[in-house]
Coordinates of N, CA, C and O in Angstrom, one line a residue:
X1 N 35.8 1.6 -18.2 CA 35.5 2.5 -17.9 C 34.7 2.2 -16.7 O 33.7 1.6 -15.8
X2 N 35.0 3.1 -15.5 CA 34.5 2.7 -14.5 C 33.6 3.6 -13.9 O 32.5 4.2 -12.9
X3 N 33.3 5.0 -14.8 CA 33.0 6.3 -13.9 C 31.4 6.1 -14.9 O 31.5 6.0 -16.0
X4 N 30.4 7.2 -13.8 CA 29.3 6.8 -14.6 C 28.6 8.4 -14.7 O 29.0 8.3 -13.7
X5 N 29.2 8.7 -15.4 CA 28.4 10.6 -16.0 C 27.1 10.8 -16.0 O 26.7 11.6 -16.1
X6 N 26.8 9.5 -17.2 CA 25.5 9.5 -17.9 C 25.0 8.3 -17.7 O 25.7 7.4 -18.1
X7 N 23.8 8.1 -17.3 CA 22.4 7.0 -17.2 C 21.3 7.6 -17.7 O 21.3 8.6 -17.9
X8 N 21.1 6.3 -19.1 CA 20.3 6.1 -19.6 C 19.0 5.6 -19.2 O 19.0 4.3 -19.1
X9 N 18.0 5.9 -18.9 CA 16.7 5.1 -18.4 C 16.0 5.1 -19.7 O 14.7 6.0 -19.8
X10 N 15.1 3.7 -19.8 CA 14.5 3.8 -21.1 C 13.1 3.7 -20.5 O 12.9 1.9 -19.7
X11 N 12.2 4.0 -20.6 CA 10.7 3.5 -19.5 C 10.7 4.4 -18.3 O 11.4 4.3 -17.5
X12 N 9.5 5.4 -18.6 CA 9.4 6.2 -17.3 C 8.2 6.2 -16.5 O 7.3 6.7 -16.3
X13 N 7.8 5.1 -16.5 CA 6.9 4.4 -15.3 C 7.0 4.6 -14.3 O 8.3 4.9 -13.6
X14 N 6.4 3.5 -13.3 CA 6.6 3.1 -11.6 C 8.1 3.1 -11.0 O 8.3 3.0 -10.0
X15 N 8.8 1.9 -11.7 CA 10.4 1.8 -11.6 C 11.5 2.6 -12.3 O 12.0 3.3 -12.2
X16 N 11.1 3.2 -14.0 CA 12.1 3.9 -14.2 C 12.1 5.4 -13.7 O 13.5 6.1 -13.6
X17 N 11.0 6.0 -13.7 CA 10.7 7.7 -13.3 C 11.3 7.9 -12.0 O 12.8 8.3 -11.4
X18 N 11.2 7.3 -10.9 CA 11.7 7.2 -10.0 C 13.0 6.9 -9.2 O 14.5 7.3 -9.3
X19 N 13.6 5.8 -10.3 CA 15.2 5.1 -10.9 C 16.1 6.6 -10.9 O 17.2 6.6 -10.9
X20 N 15.6 7.2 -12.4 CA 16.1 8.4 -13.0 C 16.1 9.2 -12.2 O 17.6 9.9 -12.1
X21 N 14.7 9.9 -11.1 CA 15.0 10.8 -10.4 C 16.3 10.7 -8.8 O 17.1 11.0 -8.9
X22 N 15.9 9.6 -8.6 CA 17.1 9.2 -7.5 C 18.7 9.4 -8.1 O 19.7 9.7 -7.5
X23 N 19.0 8.6 -9.2 CA 20.2 8.9 -9.7 C 20.4 10.3 -10.2 O 21.9 10.4 -9.6
X24 N 19.4 11.0 -10.4 CA 19.9 12.4 -10.6 C 19.8 13.1 -9.4 O 20.9 13.9 -9.3
X25 N 19.9 12.7 -8.2 CA 19.7 13.0 -6.8 C 21.1 13.0 -6.2 O 21.4 13.8 -5.7
X26 N 21.7 12.5 -7.1 CA 23.0 11.4 -6.7 C 24.0 12.0 -7.1 O 25.3 12.0 -7.4
X27 N 23.6 13.4 -8.2 CA 24.5 14.4 -9.2 C 25.0 13.7 -10.6 O 25.7 14.4 -11.3
X28 N 23.7 12.4 -10.4 CA 24.0 11.6 -11.8 C 23.9 12.9 -13.3 O 22.1 13.0 -13.2
X29 N 24.2 13.0 -14.9 CA 23.7 13.0 -15.8 C 22.3 11.8 -16.0 O 23.0 11.3 -16.3
X30 N 21.3 12.3 -15.9 CA 20.7 11.7 -16.7 C 18.8 11.7 -17.6 O 18.4 12.8 -17.8
X31 N 19.4 10.9 -18.6 CA 18.2 11.0 -20.1 C 17.2 10.2 -20.3 O 17.5 8.8 -19.7
X32 N 16.1 10.7 -19.4 CA 14.8 9.3 -19.5 C 14.5 9.3 -20.7 O 14.3 10.3 -21.5
X33 N 14.1 8.3 -21.2 CA 13.6 8.3 -22.3 C 12.2 7.6 -22.5 O 11.8 6.8 -21.3
X34 N 11.2 8.0 -22.9 CA 9.4 7.1 -22.8 C 8.9 7.5 -24.4 O 8.8 8.1 -24.8
X35 N 8.0 6.6 -24.7 CA 7.8 6.7 -26.3 C 5.7 7.1 -26.0 O 5.5 7.8 -27.0
X36 N 5.8 7.3 -25.2 CA 4.7 8.7 -25.2 C 4.9 10.0 -24.5 O 5.7 10.4 -23.7
X37 N 4.9 10.9 -25.8 CA 5.1 12.0 -25.5 C 4.5 12.9 -24.7 O 4.8 13.7 -24.2
X38 N 3.2 13.2 -24.0 CA 2.4 13.7 -23.2 C 3.4 13.5 -21.8 O 3.7 14.1 -20.9
X39 N 4.3 12.0 -21.5 CA 4.9 11.9 -20.2 C 5.7 12.6 -20.8 O 6.5 13.2 -19.2
X40 N 6.8 12.7 -21.6 CA 7.7 13.2 -21.7 C 7.7 14.9 -21.2 O 8.6 15.8 -20.6
X41 N 6.7 15.6 -21.8 CA 6.2 16.6 -22.0 C 5.9 17.5 -20.0 O 6.5 18.0 -19.6
X42 N 5.2 16.2 -20.1 CA 4.9 16.3 -18.4 C 6.5 16.6 -17.3 O 6.8 17.1 -16.5
X43 N 7.3 15.4 -17.2 CA 8.6 15.2 -16.7 C 9.1 16.4 -17.0 O 9.7 17.4 -16.2
X44 N 9.2 16.8 -18.7 CA 9.8 18.1 -18.4 C 9.6 19.3 -18.5 O 10.3 20.4 -18.0
X45 N 8.3 19.3 -17.1 CA 7.9 20.6 -16.8 C 8.0 20.4 -15.5 O 8.0 21.3 -14.5
X46 N 8.6 19.3 -15.0 CA 8.9 19.0 -13.5 C 7.9 18.5 -12.7 O 7.6 18.8 -11.9
X47 N 7.3 17.7 -13.8 CA 5.9 17.4 -13.2 C 5.6 15.8 -12.9 O 6.5 15.3 -14.0
X48 N 5.0 15.4 -12.6 CA 4.9 13.7 -12.9 C 3.4 13.4 -12.9 O 2.4 13.7 -13.5
X49 N 3.9 12.3 -13.8 CA 2.3 11.2 -14.3 C 1.9 10.0 -13.9 O 0.6 9.6 -13.9
X50 N 2.7 9.5 -12.4 CA 1.8 8.8 -11.4 C 1.9 9.1 -10.4 O 2.7 10.0 -9.7
X51 N 1.5 8.3 -9.7 CA 1.2 8.7 -7.6 C 2.5 7.8 -7.0 O 2.3 6.7 -6.9
X52 N 3.3 8.9 -6.2 CA 4.1 8.0 -5.7 C 4.3 9.0 -4.6 O 5.0 10.1 -5.3
X53 N 4.3 9.1 -3.0 CA 4.8 9.9 -2.2 C 6.4 10.3 -2.6 O 7.5 9.6 -2.5
X54 N 6.3 11.4 -2.4 CA 8.1 12.5 -2.6 C 8.4 12.3 -4.3 O 8.8 13.0 -3.8
X55 N 7.6 11.7 -5.0 CA 8.3 11.9 -6.2 C 8.7 13.2 -6.9 O 9.0 13.6 -7.7
X56 N 7.3 13.7 -6.7 CA 7.4 15.3 -7.4 C 8.2 16.3 -7.1 O 8.7 16.6 -7.7
X57 N 8.3 16.3 -5.7 CA 9.5 16.6 -5.2 C 11.0 16.7 -5.7 O 11.9 17.4 -6.3
X58 N 11.3 15.4 -5.8 CA 12.3 14.8 -6.4 C 12.6 15.2 -8.1 O 13.2 15.4 -8.5
X59 N 11.4 14.8 -8.8 CA 11.6 15.0 -9.8 C 11.8 16.8 -10.1 O 12.7 17.0 -11.5
X60 N 11.1 17.4 -9.9 CA 11.0 18.6 -9.2 C 12.1 19.7 -9.7 O 13.2 20.1 -10.2
X61 N 13.4 18.5 -8.4 CA 14.7 19.0 -8.3 C 15.5 18.8 -8.9 O 16.3 19.4 -9.3
X62 N 15.3 17.7 -9.4 CA 15.9 17.1 -11.1 C 15.8 17.7 -11.9 O 17.1 18.2 -12.8
X63 N 14.8 18.1 -12.5 CA 14.6 19.1 -14.0 C 14.5 20.6 -13.3 O 15.9 20.8 -14.2
X64 N 15.1 20.7 -12.2 CA 15.3 22.6 -12.1 C 17.0 22.1 -11.9 O 17.4 23.8 -12.5
X65 N 17.7 21.3 -11.4 CA 19.3 21.6 -11.8 C 19.7 21.3 -12.8 O 21.0 21.1 -12.8
X66 N 19.3 20.8 -13.8 CA 19.3 20.4 -14.8 C 19.9 18.6 -14.7 O 20.3 18.3 -15.7
X67 N 20.1 17.9 -14.2 CA 20.1 16.5 -13.9 C 19.5 15.7 -14.5 O 19.5 14.6 -14.5
X68 N 18.2 16.5 -14.7 CA 16.9 14.9 -15.6 C 16.5 15.6 -16.8 O 16.2 16.8 -16.5
X69 N 16.4 15.0 -17.8 CA 15.9 15.8 -18.7 C 14.6 14.5 -19.4 O 15.4 12.9 -19.2
X70 N 13.8 14.7 -20.1 CA 13.0 13.5 -20.9 C 13.2 13.4 -22.7 O 13.0 14.5 -22.3
X71 N 13.1 12.8 -22.7 CA 13.1 13.0 -24.4 C 12.4 11.9 -25.1 O 12.0 10.1 -24.9
X72 N 11.9 11.6 -26.4 CA 11.6 10.3 -26.8 C 12.7 9.0 -27.9 O 12.6 8.2 -27.8
X73 N 13.7 9.9 -27.3 CA 15.3 9.2 -28.1 C 16.4 9.1 -26.9 O 16.3 9.6 -26.2
X74 N 17.0 7.7 -27.1 CA 18.1 7.5 -26.0 C 18.9 8.8 -26.2 O 19.7 8.9 -28.0
X75 N 20.2 9.0 -26.1 CA 21.3 9.9 -26.2 C 22.2 8.9 -25.3 O 22.4 8.2 -25.0
X76 N 23.7 9.0 -26.1 CA 25.2 8.4 -25.7 C 25.1 8.5 -24.5 O 25.3 9.7 -23.6
X77 N 25.2 7.7 -23.8 CA 25.3 7.5 -21.9 C 26.6 6.4 -21.3 O 26.7 5.7 -22.0
X78 N 26.9 6.5 -20.4 CA 27.6 5.4 -19.9 C 27.1 4.0 -19.7 O 27.7 3.1 -19.5
X79 N 25.9 4.0 -19.2 CA 25.3 2.7 -18.9 C 23.4 3.3 -19.3 O 23.3 4.4 -19.3
X80 N 22.7 2.6 -19.6 CA 21.6 2.2 -20.2 C 20.7 1.5 -19.0 O 21.0 -0.1 -19.1
X81 N 19.7 2.0 -18.3 CA 19.0 1.1 -17.8 C 17.6 0.7 -18.2 O 16.7 2.0 -18.2
X82 N 17.0 -0.6 -18.8 CA 15.9 -0.4 -19.4 C 14.5 -1.2 -18.3 O 14.7 -2.0 -17.2
X83 N 13.7 0.0 -18.0 CA 13.0 0.0 -17.7 C 11.5 -0.2 -17.8 O 10.7 0.5 -17.9
X84 N 11.1 -0.7 -19.2 CA 9.9 -1.1 -19.8 C 8.8 -2.1 -19.5 O 9.3 -3.4 -19.0
X85 N 7.7 -2.1 -19.6 CA 6.8 -3.1 -19.5 C 7.2 -4.2 -20.4 O 7.2 -4.1 -21.7
X86 N 6.4 -5.6 -19.6 CA 6.3 -6.4 -20.4 C 5.2 -7.5 -20.2 O 5.0 -8.4 -19.2
X87 N 4.1 -6.7 -20.4 CA 2.9 -7.6 -20.6 C 3.0 -9.1 -20.9 O 3.6 -9.0 -21.6
X88 N 1.1 -9.4 -20.1 CA 1.0 -10.8 -20.8 C 0.6 -10.9 -22.7 O -0.5 -10.4 -22.5
X89 N 0.9 -11.4 -23.3 CA -0.2 -11.9 -24.2 C -1.0 -12.5 -24.1 O -1.2 -13.4 -22.7
X90 N -2.0 -13.3 -25.0 CA -3.3 -13.4 -24.5 C -3.3 -14.8 -24.8 O -3.8 -16.0 -23.7
X91 N -1.8 -15.4 -24.6 CA -1.3 -16.9 -24.6 C -0.6 -16.8 -23.1 O -0.2 -18.0 -22.8
X92 N -0.7 -15.5 -22.6 CA -0.2 -16.2 -21.3 C 1.5 -15.9 -20.9 O 2.4 -16.0 -20.3
X93 N 2.1 -15.5 -22.3 CA 3.6 -15.5 -22.6 C 3.7 -14.4 -22.5 O 2.8 -13.3 -23.0
X94 N 5.0 -13.8 -21.6 CA 5.6 -12.4 -21.8 C 5.7 -11.8 -22.9 O 6.2 -12.2 -24.1
X95 N 5.3 -10.6 -22.8 CA 5.6 -9.8 -24.6 C 6.8 -9.4 -24.6 O 7.0 -8.5 -23.8
X96 N 7.6 -9.6 -24.9 CA 9.1 -8.8 -25.1 C 8.9 -7.6 -26.1 O 10.6 -7.0 -26.2
X97 N 8.2 -7.6 -26.7 CA 7.9 -6.1 -27.4 C 8.4 -4.7 -27.4 O 9.2 -4.1 -27.9
X98 N 8.5 -4.5 -26.1 CA 9.0 -2.9 -25.3 C 10.3 -3.3 -25.3 O 11.3 -2.0 -25.3
X99 N 10.7 -4.5 -24.6 CA 12.1 -4.4 -24.7 C 12.8 -4.6 -25.8 O 14.0 -3.7 -25.9
X100 N 12.6 -5.3 -26.5 CA 13.8 -5.5 -28.3 C 13.2 -4.0 -28.7 O 14.6 -3.7 -29.3
X101 N 12.2 -3.0 -28.5 CA 12.2 -2.0 -29.0 C 13.3 -1.0 -28.7 O 13.9 -0.5 -28.9
X102 N 13.4 -0.9 -26.9 CA 14.4 -0.3 -26.4 C 15.2 -0.7 -26.7 O 16.2 0.3 -26.7
X103 N 15.9 -2.0 -26.7 CA 17.4 -2.2 -27.1 C 17.8 -1.8 -28.4 O 19.1 -1.2 -28.5
X104 N 17.0 -2.0 -29.4 CA 17.0 -1.5 -30.9 C 17.1 -0.1 -30.6 O 17.9 0.6 -31.6
X105 N 16.7 1.0 -29.9 CA 16.6 2.5 -29.8 C 18.0 2.6 -29.4 O 18.2 3.4 -29.7
X106 N 18.8 1.8 -28.7 CA 19.4 2.4 -27.6 C 21.5 1.8 -28.7 O 22.3 2.4 -28.9
X107 N 20.9 1.0 -29.7 CA 21.8 0.9 -29.9 C 22.6 1.6 -31.6 O 23.8 1.8 -31.2
X108 N 21.9 2.6 -32.0 CA 23.0 3.8 -32.8 C 23.5 4.2 -31.5 O 24.9 4.7 -31.9
X109 N 23.3 4.9 -30.3 CA 24.2 5.2 -29.5 C 25.0 4.7 -28.6 O 25.8 5.4 -27.6
X110 N 25.3 3.3 -28.8 CA 26.0 2.6 -27.9 C 27.3 2.6 -28.3 O 27.4 2.6 -29.2
X111 N 28.1 2.6 -27.3 CA 29.6 2.7 -27.2 C 30.2 1.6 -26.8 O 29.8 1.4 -26.1
X112 N 31.2 1.8 -27.2 CA 32.4 1.3 -26.6 C 32.4 1.4 -24.6 O 32.9 2.8 -24.5
X113 N 32.5 0.4 -23.9 CA 32.3 1.0 -22.5 C 31.3 1.0 -22.0 O 31.2 0.9 -20.4
X114 N 30.4 1.1 -22.9 CA 28.3 1.0 -21.9 C 28.0 -0.5 -21.8 O 28.7 -1.1 -21.5
X115 N 27.3 0.3 -20.4 CA 26.6 -1.1 -19.7 C 25.0 -1.3 -19.9 O 24.2 0.2 -19.4
X116 N 24.8 -2.0 -19.8 CA 23.1 -2.0 -20.2 C 22.8 -3.0 -19.5 O 23.1 -4.3 -19.1
X117 N 21.6 -2.6 -18.9 CA 21.0 -3.6 -17.3 C 19.5 -3.9 -17.4 O 18.6 -2.0 -17.9
X118 N 18.8 -4.5 -17.7 CA 17.6 -5.1 -17.9 C 17.2 -5.4 -16.5 O 17.1 -5.8 -15.8
X119 N 16.3 -3.8 -16.5 CA 15.0 -4.1 -14.9 C 14.0 -4.6 -14.7 O 13.3 -5.1 -14.0
X120 N 13.5 -4.5 -16.3 CA 11.7 -5.3 -16.8 C 12.3 -7.0 -16.4 O 12.8 -7.4 -16.5
X121 N 10.6 -7.1 -15.5 CA 11.0 -8.4 -15.0 C 10.3 -8.9 -16.2 O 9.6 -8.9 -17.3
X122 N 11.1 -10.3 -16.7 CA 11.2 -11.3 -18.1 C 11.6 -12.4 -17.9 O 12.3 -12.7 -16.8
X123 N 11.6 -13.1 -18.3 CA 11.8 -14.6 -18.7 C 13.1 -15.1 -19.0 O 14.1 -14.0 -19.3
X124 N 13.8 -16.2 -18.2 CA 15.0 -16.3 -18.5 C 15.5 -16.7 -19.9 O 14.8 -17.1 -20.7
X125 N 16.6 -15.6 -19.9 CA 17.1 -15.6 -21.0 C 17.3 -14.7 -22.1 O 17.4 -14.2 -23.0
X126 N 16.2 -13.7 -21.1 CA 16.3 -12.7 -22.0 C 17.5 -11.2 -22.1 O 17.3 -10.4 -23.2
X127 N 18.6 -11.7 -21.7 CA 19.9 -11.7 -21.3 C 20.4 -11.7 -22.8 O 21.0 -10.9 -22.9
X128 N 20.2 -12.4 -22.4 CA 20.8 -12.8 -23.6 C 20.7 -13.1 -25.3 O 21.1 -12.7 -26.4
X129 N 19.1 -12.6 -25.4 CA 18.4 -11.9 -26.6 C 18.8 -10.5 -26.9 O 19.1 -10.1 -27.6
X130 N 18.9 -10.1 -25.5 CA 19.6 -8.5 -25.7 C 20.7 -8.8 -26.6 O 21.4 -7.3 -27.2
X131 N 21.8 -9.4 -26.6 CA 22.7 -9.6 -26.8 C 22.4 -9.7 -28.5 O 23.3 -9.3 -29.4
X132 N 21.8 -10.5 -28.8 CA 21.4 -10.9 -30.0 C 21.0 -10.1 -30.8 O 21.7 -9.3 -31.8
X133 N 20.3 -8.9 -30.0 CA 19.4 -8.0 -30.8 C 20.4 -6.9 -31.3 O 20.9 -6.3 -32.0
X134 N 21.4 -6.3 -29.7 CA 22.4 -5.5 -30.5 C 23.3 -6.2 -31.1 O 23.8 -4.8 -32.0
X135 N 23.9 -7.6 -31.0 CA 24.9 -7.8 -32.0 C 24.3 -7.6 -33.7 O 25.5 -7.3 -34.6
X136 N 22.4 -7.9 -33.6 CA 22.4 -7.6 -34.8 C 22.9 -6.5 -36.0 O 22.7 -6.0 -36.9
X137 N 22.2 -4.8 -34.5 CA 22.3 -3.8 -35.0 C 23.9 -3.5 -34.9 O 23.8 -2.5 -35.0
X138 N 24.9 -3.8 -33.8 CA 26.1 -2.8 -33.6 C 27.1 -4.2 -34.1 O 27.4 -5.0 -33.1
X139 N 27.7 -4.5 -35.4 CA 28.3 -5.5 -35.4 C 30.2 -5.5 -35.5 O 30.8 -5.7 -35.4
X140 N 30.2 -3.6 -35.2 CA 31.5 -3.4 -34.7 C 31.9 -3.4 -33.7 O 32.6 -3.1 -32.9
X141 N 30.8 -3.3 -32.5 CA 30.9 -3.9 -30.6 C 30.6 -5.5 -30.7 O 30.5 -6.3 -31.1
X142 N 31.5 -5.9 -29.2 CA 31.0 -7.2 -29.1 C 30.8 -7.4 -27.5 O 30.4 -6.2 -27.4
X143 N 29.8 -8.4 -27.6 CA 29.2 -8.4 -26.5 C 29.9 -9.6 -25.7 O 30.1 -10.8 -26.2
X144 N 29.1 -9.8 -24.6 CA 29.8 -10.7 -23.5 C 29.2 -12.0 -23.3 O 29.9 -13.2 -23.2
X145 N 27.9 -12.4 -23.9 CA 28.0 -13.7 -24.6 C 28.7 -14.5 -25.6 O 28.8 -15.4 -25.0
X146 N 29.5 -13.4 -26.4 CA 30.5 -14.2 -27.3 C 32.3 -14.1 -26.4 O 32.9 -15.1 -26.4
X147 N 32.1 -12.4 -25.6 CA 33.9 -12.1 -25.8 C 34.0 -12.0 -24.0 O 35.1 -11.6 -23.8
X148 N 32.8 -12.6 -23.5 CA 33.1 -12.6 -22.0 C 33.4 -11.3 -21.4 O 32.7 -10.5 -21.8
X149 N 34.4 -11.4 -20.5 CA 34.8 -10.1 -19.5 C 35.5 -9.6 -20.7 O 35.5 -7.6 -20.5
X150 N 36.2 -9.6 -21.8 CA 36.6 -8.9 -22.5 C 35.7 -7.8 -23.4 O 36.2 -7.7 -24.6
X151 N 34.7 -8.2 -23.5 CA 33.5 -7.1 -24.5 C 33.5 -6.1 -24.7 O 33.4 -5.6 -23.6
X152 N 33.2 -5.7 -25.3 CA 32.9 -3.7 -25.9 C 31.9 -3.6 -25.0 O 31.8 -2.4 -24.2
X153 N 30.7 -3.9 -25.0 CA 29.4 -3.4 -23.8 C 29.0 -4.8 -22.5 O 29.5 -6.1 -23.4
X154 N 29.1 -4.0 -21.6 CA 28.8 -5.2 -20.6 C 26.8 -5.1 -20.2 O 26.1 -4.3 -21.1
X155 N 26.4 -6.4 -20.3 CA 25.0 -6.6 -20.2 C 24.5 -7.6 -18.9 O 25.6 -8.7 -18.6
X156 N 23.4 -7.4 -18.2 CA 23.2 -7.2 -16.8 C 21.4 -7.3 -16.1 O 21.0 -6.7 -17.5
X157 N 21.4 -8.0 -15.6 CA 19.8 -8.4 -15.4 C 19.6 -8.3 -14.0 O 20.3 -8.8 -13.6
X158 N 18.8 -6.7 -13.6 CA 18.8 -7.1 -12.1 C 17.6 -6.4 -11.9 O 17.1 -5.0 -12.6
X159 N 16.8 -7.7 -11.6 CA 15.1 -6.8 -11.4 C 14.8 -5.8 -10.5 O 15.2 -6.0 -9.3
X160 N 14.0 -5.6 -10.9 CA 13.3 -4.4 -9.7 C 12.5 -5.3 -8.8 O 12.0 -6.4 -9.1
X161 N 12.9 -4.8 -7.8 CA 12.0 -4.9 -7.0 C 11.1 -4.6 -6.0 O 12.1 -3.8 -4.3
X162 N 10.2 -3.3 -6.6 CA 10.1 -2.2 -5.0 C 8.0 -2.3 -5.3 O 7.7 -3.1 -6.3
X163 N 7.6 -1.9 -4.6 CA 6.2 -1.9 -4.2 C 5.8 -0.2 -4.3 O 6.8 0.4 -3.5
X164 N 5.1 0.0 -4.8 CA 3.9 1.2 -5.5 C 3.5 1.5 -3.4 O 3.6 0.8 -2.9
X165 N 3.6 2.8 -3.7 CA 3.9 3.4 -2.5 C 5.5 3.5 -1.5 O 4.8 4.1 -0.8
X166 N 5.9 3.1 -1.7 CA 7.4 2.5 -0.8 C 8.6 2.5 -1.6 O 9.9 2.6 -1.5
X167 N 8.5 3.0 -3.0 CA 9.4 3.1 -4.1 C 10.8 3.9 -3.5 O 11.6 3.3 -4.3
X168 N 10.6 4.9 -3.6 CA 11.8 5.4 -3.3 C 12.8 5.1 -2.1 O 13.5 5.2 -2.5
X169 N 11.7 5.1 -1.4 CA 13.2 4.0 0.1 C 13.8 3.0 -0.7 O 14.2 2.5 -0.3
X170 N 12.6 1.9 -1.6 CA 13.4 0.4 -1.7 C 14.0 0.6 -2.9 O 14.8 -0.5 -2.1
X171 N 13.9 1.4 -3.5 CA 14.8 1.2 -4.5 C 16.8 1.9 -4.0 O 17.5 0.8 -4.0
X172 N 16.9 2.3 -3.0 CA 17.7 3.3 -2.2 C 18.0 1.7 -0.9 O 19.0 1.4 -1.3
X173 N 17.3 1.2 -0.3 CA 17.7 0.4 0.6 C 17.5 -0.9 0.4 O 18.0 -2.3 1.1
X174 N 16.3 -1.3 -0.7 CA 16.5 -3.1 -0.8 C 17.5 -3.5 -1.5 O 18.5 -3.1 -2.0
X175 N 18.1 -4.9 -0.9 CA 19.1 -5.4 -2.0 C 18.7 -5.8 -3.4 O 17.9 -5.8 -3.4
X176 N 19.7 -5.9 -4.2 CA 19.2 -5.9 -5.2 C 20.0 -7.8 -5.9 O 21.0 -8.2 -5.3
X177 N 19.4 -8.3 -6.7 CA 20.1 -9.0 -7.4 C 20.2 -8.8 -8.7 O 19.9 -8.0 -9.8
X178 N 21.5 -9.5 -8.9 CA 22.5 -8.6 -10.3 C 23.1 -10.3 -11.5 O 23.4 -11.3 -10.3
X179 N 22.8 -10.1 -12.8 CA 22.7 -11.4 -13.2 C 23.6 -10.9 -13.9 O 22.5 -10.7 -15.5
X180 N 24.8 -10.5 -14.3 CA 25.9 -10.0 -15.4 C 25.9 -11.7 -16.3 O 26.1 -12.6 -16.0
X181 N 26.4 -11.5 -17.6 CA 26.8 -12.4 -18.1 C 28.1 -12.7 -18.7 O 28.4 -14.0 -18.8
X182 N 29.1 -12.0 -18.1 CA 30.0 -12.1 -17.3 C 30.5 -11.5 -16.1 O 29.4 -11.0 -15.3
X183 N 31.9 -12.1 -15.2 CA 31.8 -11.6 -13.7 C 32.2 -9.8 -13.9 O 32.1 -9.1 -13.3
X184 N 32.5 -9.4 -15.1 CA 33.1 -8.4 -15.8 C 31.6 -7.5 -15.7 O 31.0 -6.5 -15.3
X185 N 30.0 -8.2 -16.2 CA 29.3 -7.0 -16.6 C 28.2 -7.5 -14.8 O 28.2 -6.1 -14.8
X186 N 28.8 -8.1 -14.3 CA 28.2 -8.3 -12.8 C 28.8 -7.1 -11.8 O 28.3 -6.2 -11.1
X187 N 30.3 -6.7 -12.2 CA 31.0 -6.1 -10.9 C 30.4 -4.5 -11.4 O 30.5 -4.0 -10.7
X188 N 30.3 -4.0 -13.1 CA 30.4 -2.9 -13.2 C 28.6 -2.7 -12.9 O 28.2 -1.0 -12.3
X189 N 27.2 -3.3 -13.0 CA 26.4 -3.5 -12.4 C 26.4 -3.3 -10.8 O 25.7 -2.3 -10.5
X190 N 26.9 -3.7 -10.2 CA 27.1 -3.2 -8.5 C 27.7 -2.0 -8.5 O 27.1 -1.6 -7.7
X191 N 29.0 -1.7 -9.5 CA 29.0 -0.1 -9.1 C 28.3 0.5 -9.6 O 27.9 1.8 -8.4
X192 N 27.2 0.6 -10.2 CA 26.6 1.6 -11.0 C 25.2 1.7 -9.6 O 24.5 2.5 -8.9
X193 N 24.7 0.3 -9.1 CA 23.9 0.5 -8.1 C 23.8 0.9 -6.5 O 23.7 1.3 -5.5
X194 N 25.7 1.0 -6.7 CA 26.1 1.3 -4.9 C 26.1 2.7 -5.2 O 26.2 3.6 -4.1
X195 N 25.7 3.6 -6.3 CA 25.7 5.5 -6.5 C 24.2 5.5 -5.8 O 24.1 7.0 -4.9

């Protein structure tokens, strides 16, 4: 599958919401997902809950054109971008709970040909854990840690690299680092971000 008609962005904070709005402005149907119902309601009213120059206009237009909608649960999509928080625990180790919850939330709607991208800042090995978590939930699909380029689902990590106050410009203009579990995963991720 090479076309991306529907994208699901999980986590509608400082990275996820601008990412969702920019893809929507490119004509892609975007489903934004957040566990905070107030955030979901605010976005669906065409408003924003964070401060970022220009984002309010972009979100409002995306909602009004029907290219962006927010919900508390993911929908079937061609690609899933995970942009959830990874706070530190009291032990100074990253808490991957939000990533695992997002991964397990997309598992029921995941279909063959889908691409899963982790944008959250996370330690080495997290994309491998995503394969593991998805394999536990979906024994009917193959993942790149076992099947390589022939996997049913592709998985990559492309960490966000933006600074608040200039996010919209940086999402579009900054170079991206892409780490796919296979070369096919990397190629599909590159294709998505070229949009």
